[in-house]
Amino acid sequence: MKISDSTLEVLTNFSSINNGITVQVGNEIKTISPMKNIFGKATIEDNFTSEFSVYDLPEFLATISLLGNDAEFEFGENSVNISGNGASATYNYAESSMIIAPPEKDITMPNPEIVFDLNDDLLSKLKKASSVLSLPDLVLESDGNVVSLSVRDKKNPTSNQFTEVIADGDGQSYSMNFKMENIKIVDDEYTVYVSSKGLAQFVAKNKGLEYFIALEPDSVFGSW
């Protein structure tokens, strides 16, 4: 079989969440971070016919890149043979017990008090501002009148920051906090659901992707 570019994009993204992965039979791939504060799920266009585990996903992806974009994959019982451009590589599977894997049952999102759209342009700007200005925190904030997203350093009140207003307020005030290092999502348009119970769900509009990301414990809903 071949593995599509879109599936490789998902695997590359998931490798930033967890270094290892177990791919199940079918067209759904899941991952969870070692701290269990980021969960990713993708519905892909490829259909895997056998289960396999990879301990070092970045290494596996780098091996694939050696064989070219049109590589063929033959999944065996203990390893996968990858061939292309007149060359081939054999990559051995890991024991599934060595992988930090997500639970079999999907995460249930609590009832969200906040729902907003996040476009890829703003997502890109937030990531860039965080990197350029060395700002570790992402804050979803409302004073009741306007809702904004900002990157800042919450521990330093005099730090630089980048802020963009994203919606009119609905009277509710809140400060829902994330670590930018946890916003490991593929660039896309998202609908974001945020619950005061400490969890946010990012659902991609154009790709079969969704992420659950934990809020920071100092998040406040109702007053701040």
Tab-separated table of C-alpha atoms in Angstrom:
chain	number	residue	atom	x	y	z
A	1	MET	CA	0.000	0.000	0.000
A	2	LYS	CA	0.953	3.644	-0.242
A	3	ILE	CA	0.600	6.178	2.565
A	4	SER	CA	-0.871	9.506	1.463
A	5	ASP	CA	0.747	12.866	2.109
A	6	SER	CA	-2.186	13.849	4.319
A	7	THR	CA	-1.643	10.783	6.536
A	8	LEU	CA	2.075	11.528	6.735
A	9	GLU	CA	1.166	15.090	7.789
A	10	VAL	CA	-0.955	13.671	10.605
A	11	LEU	CA	1.810	11.296	11.707
A	12	THR	CA	4.331	14.141	11.644
A	13	ASN	CA	2.042	16.279	13.790
A	14	PHE	CA	1.331	13.409	16.183
A	15	SER	CA	5.073	12.799	16.555
A	16	SER	CA	5.255	16.226	18.235
A	17	ILE	CA	2.664	15.060	20.795
A	18	ASN	CA	4.074	11.602	21.523
A	19	ASN	CA	7.319	10.093	20.266
A	20	GLY	CA	5.649	6.682	19.872
A	21	ILE	CA	2.399	5.470	18.374
A	22	THR	CA	0.274	2.368	17.931
A	23	VAL	CA	-1.655	2.406	14.658
A	24	GLN	CA	-4.822	0.338	14.795
A	25	VAL	CA	-6.562	-1.457	11.943
A	26	GLY	CA	-8.775	0.950	10.014
A	27	ASN	CA	-8.698	4.621	9.062
A	28	GLU	CA	-8.423	6.285	12.472
A	29	ILE	CA	-5.201	7.265	14.237
A	30	LYS	CA	-5.005	8.425	17.862
A	31	THR	CA	-2.290	9.707	20.133
A	32	ILE	CA	-1.897	11.090	23.637
A	33	SER	CA	0.944	13.036	25.205
A	34	PRO	CA	3.047	11.433	27.961
A	35	MET	CA	1.561	13.970	30.421
A	36	LYS	CA	-1.927	12.998	29.158
A	37	ASN	CA	-2.854	16.659	28.651
A	38	ILE	CA	-3.077	16.509	24.837
A	39	PHE	CA	-5.152	13.969	22.897
A	40	GLY	CA	-5.299	13.854	19.108
A	41	LYS	CA	-7.553	11.869	16.788
A	42	ALA	CA	-7.548	11.791	13.001
A	43	THR	CA	-9.783	10.158	10.424
A	44	ILE	CA	-7.499	9.528	7.446
A	45	GLU	CA	-7.963	8.586	3.800
A	46	ASP	CA	-5.771	5.475	4.119
A	47	ASN	CA	-6.981	2.195	5.569
A	48	PHE	CA	-4.447	0.179	7.556
A	49	THR	CA	-5.067	-3.565	7.450
A	50	SER	CA	-2.754	-4.515	10.329
A	51	GLU	CA	-1.909	-3.070	13.731
A	52	PHE	CA	1.652	-1.953	14.408
A	53	SER	CA	3.579	0.097	16.964
A	54	VAL	CA	6.469	2.497	16.423
A	55	TYR	CA	8.626	3.550	19.370
A	56	ASP	CA	10.432	6.427	17.615
A	57	LEU	CA	7.961	8.024	15.218
A	58	PRO	CA	10.309	10.841	14.049
A	59	GLU	CA	12.884	8.166	13.117
A	60	PHE	CA	10.225	6.152	11.281
A	61	LEU	CA	9.140	9.232	9.300
A	62	ALA	CA	12.751	10.065	8.482
A	63	THR	CA	13.192	6.509	7.182
A	64	ILE	CA	10.145	6.928	4.942
A	65	SER	CA	11.618	10.146	3.539
A	66	LEU	CA	14.679	8.196	2.341
A	67	LEU	CA	12.477	6.178	-0.022
A	68	GLY	CA	10.632	9.088	-1.649
A	69	ASN	CA	7.052	10.320	-1.827
A	70	ASP	CA	5.851	7.343	-3.866
A	71	ALA	CA	7.085	4.628	-1.494
A	72	GLU	CA	5.295	1.286	-1.173
A	73	PHE	CA	4.638	-0.219	2.273
A	74	GLU	CA	4.333	-3.923	2.962
A	75	PHE	CA	3.264	-4.481	6.550
A	76	GLY	CA	4.384	-7.815	7.946
A	77	GLU	CA	3.933	-9.446	11.340
A	78	ASN	CA	7.062	-7.966	12.944
A	79	SER	CA	8.220	-5.253	10.550
A	80	VAL	CA	7.285	-3.113	7.574
A	81	ASN	CA	9.195	-3.140	4.301
A	82	ILE	CA	9.350	0.266	2.612
A	83	SER	CA	10.507	0.427	-1.003
A	84	GLY	CA	10.959	3.186	-3.548
A	85	ASN	CA	13.414	4.705	-6.013
A	86	GLY	CA	15.163	1.348	-6.379
A	87	ALA	CA	15.922	1.116	-2.662
A	88	SER	CA	14.220	-0.503	0.319
A	89	ALA	CA	14.277	-0.396	4.110
A	90	THR	CA	13.011	-2.766	6.768
A	91	TYR	CA	11.689	-1.103	9.907
A	92	ASN	CA	10.993	-3.273	12.954
A	93	TYR	CA	7.912	-2.718	15.102
A	94	ALA	CA	8.002	-1.979	18.819
A	95	GLU	CA	6.100	-3.897	21.466
A	96	SER	CA	2.772	-2.159	22.015
A	97	SER	CA	3.439	-2.233	25.782
A	98	MET	CA	6.304	0.229	25.199
A	99	ILE	CA	3.961	2.896	23.804
A	100	ILE	CA	2.011	5.422	25.887
A	101	ALA	CA	-1.288	4.899	24.114
A	102	PRO	CA	-4.635	6.709	24.478
A	103	PRO	CA	-7.503	4.919	26.228
A	104	GLU	CA	-9.694	2.700	24.073
A	105	LYS	CA	-12.738	4.783	24.966
A	106	ASP	CA	-12.812	8.261	23.417
A	107	ILE	CA	-12.712	11.341	25.618
A	108	THR	CA	-16.107	12.857	26.391
A	109	MET	CA	-16.110	16.625	26.160
A	110	PRO	CA	-17.864	18.339	29.098
A	111	ASN	CA	-20.567	20.854	28.257
A	112	PRO	CA	-18.692	23.892	26.849
A	113	GLU	CA	-19.540	27.385	28.041
A	114	ILE	CA	-17.429	28.988	25.301
A	115	VAL	CA	-17.445	28.279	21.558
A	116	PHE	CA	-15.467	30.232	18.971
A	117	ASP	CA	-13.879	29.901	15.540
A	118	LEU	CA	-10.109	29.971	15.125
A	119	ASN	CA	-8.894	30.546	11.577
A	120	ASP	CA	-5.523	29.437	10.274
A	121	ASP	CA	-4.299	33.023	9.851
A	122	LEU	CA	-4.793	33.849	13.538
A	123	LEU	CA	-3.421	30.455	14.594
A	124	SER	CA	-0.288	31.160	12.572
A	125	LYS	CA	0.065	34.645	14.077
A	126	LEU	CA	-0.315	33.322	17.632
A	127	LYS	CA	2.350	30.665	17.048
A	128	LYS	CA	4.687	33.200	15.434
A	129	ALA	CA	4.189	35.798	18.171
A	130	SER	CA	4.845	33.196	20.843
A	131	SER	CA	8.067	32.185	19.109
A	132	VAL	CA	9.331	35.664	18.185
A	133	LEU	CA	8.552	37.219	21.572
A	134	SER	CA	9.311	34.095	23.662
A	135	LEU	CA	5.830	34.106	25.201
A	136	PRO	CA	4.751	30.811	26.807
A	137	ASP	CA	1.063	31.402	27.558
A	138	LEU	CA	-2.099	31.530	25.445
A	139	VAL	CA	-5.031	33.282	27.120
A	140	LEU	CA	-8.664	33.212	25.985
A	141	GLU	CA	-10.146	36.180	27.790
A	142	SER	CA	-13.411	38.078	28.080
A	143	ASP	CA	-14.377	41.126	30.149
A	144	GLY	CA	-18.009	40.561	29.217
A	145	ASN	CA	-17.855	42.981	26.281
A	146	VAL	CA	-15.177	41.533	23.981
A	147	VAL	CA	-13.462	38.164	23.682
A	148	SER	CA	-9.771	38.054	22.801
A	149	LEU	CA	-6.898	35.646	22.346
A	150	SER	CA	-3.460	36.705	23.463
A	151	VAL	CA	0.002	35.281	23.925
A	152	ARG	CA	1.891	36.587	26.953
A	153	ASP	CA	4.028	35.616	29.892
A	154	LYS	CA	1.587	35.468	32.803
A	155	LYS	CA	4.446	35.400	35.326
A	156	ASN	CA	5.759	38.716	34.039
A	157	PRO	CA	3.206	41.557	34.020
A	158	THR	CA	5.617	43.788	32.057
A	159	SER	CA	6.241	41.238	29.277
A	160	ASN	CA	5.483	41.871	25.636
A	161	GLN	CA	2.215	40.447	24.377
A	162	PHE	CA	0.164	39.960	21.236
A	163	THR	CA	-3.639	40.210	21.367
A	164	GLU	CA	-6.456	39.945	18.835
A	165	VAL	CA	-10.170	40.456	19.493
A	166	ILE	CA	-12.108	37.473	18.132
A	167	ALA	CA	-15.745	38.080	19.132
A	168	ASP	CA	-18.221	40.228	20.998
A	169	GLY	CA	-18.737	39.250	24.611
A	170	ASP	CA	-21.933	37.734	25.986
A	171	GLY	CA	-21.700	39.230	29.473
A	172	GLN	CA	-19.556	36.421	30.868
A	173	SER	CA	-16.065	37.191	32.132
A	174	TYR	CA	-13.310	34.595	32.111
A	175	SER	CA	-9.629	33.936	31.638
A	176	MET	CA	-9.001	30.447	30.167
A	177	ASN	CA	-5.319	29.655	30.035
A	178	PHE	CA	-3.199	27.307	27.932
A	179	LYS	CA	0.493	26.666	27.502
A	180	MET	CA	1.524	27.448	23.933
A	181	GLU	CA	3.738	24.351	23.997
A	182	ASN	CA	0.509	22.321	24.183
A	183	ILE	CA	-1.073	23.904	21.080
A	184	LYS	CA	0.361	21.214	18.824
A	185	ILE	CA	-2.305	21.294	16.150
A	186	VAL	CA	-2.106	21.196	12.365
A	187	ASP	CA	-2.794	24.541	10.686
A	188	ASP	CA	-6.468	24.615	9.694
A	189	GLU	CA	-9.741	26.362	10.485
A	190	TYR	CA	-11.086	25.176	13.852
A	191	THR	CA	-14.203	25.354	15.939
A	192	VAL	CA	-13.032	25.463	19.540
A	193	TYR	CA	-15.152	24.331	22.495
A	194	VAL	CA	-13.965	25.326	25.970
A	195	SER	CA	-15.305	23.996	29.263
A	196	SER	CA	-14.779	25.488	32.702
A	197	LYS	CA	-14.099	21.918	33.820
A	198	GLY	CA	-10.600	22.328	32.405
A	199	LEU	CA	-10.762	20.979	28.879
A	200	ALA	CA	-10.891	22.389	25.342
A	201	GLN	CA	-11.739	20.602	22.092
A	202	PHE	CA	-10.338	21.816	18.760
A	203	VAL	CA	-12.270	20.425	15.778
A	204	ALA	CA	-10.771	21.027	12.329
A	205	LYS	CA	-13.206	22.193	9.669
A	206	ASN	CA	-11.303	20.969	6.602
A	207	LYS	CA	-9.390	17.946	7.861
A	208	GLY	CA	-10.564	14.940	9.840
A	209	LEU	CA	-8.757	16.067	12.975
A	210	GLU	CA	-9.706	16.874	16.518
A	211	TYR	CA	-7.669	17.589	19.619
A	212	PHE	CA	-8.476	17.726	23.317
A	213	ILE	CA	-6.132	20.030	25.250
A	214	ALA	CA	-6.158	20.593	29.002
A	215	LEU	CA	-6.502	24.102	30.391
A	216	GLU	CA	-4.051	25.361	32.975
A	217	PRO	CA	-5.211	25.088	36.619
A	218	ASP	CA	-5.257	28.893	37.087
A	219	SER	CA	-8.059	29.297	34.510
A	220	VAL	CA	-11.047	31.199	35.867
A	221	PHE	CA	-14.615	31.260	34.530
A	222	GLY	CA	-17.143	33.783	35.891
A	223	SER	CA	-14.858	36.391	37.425
A	224	TRP	CA	-11.238	37.458	37.230
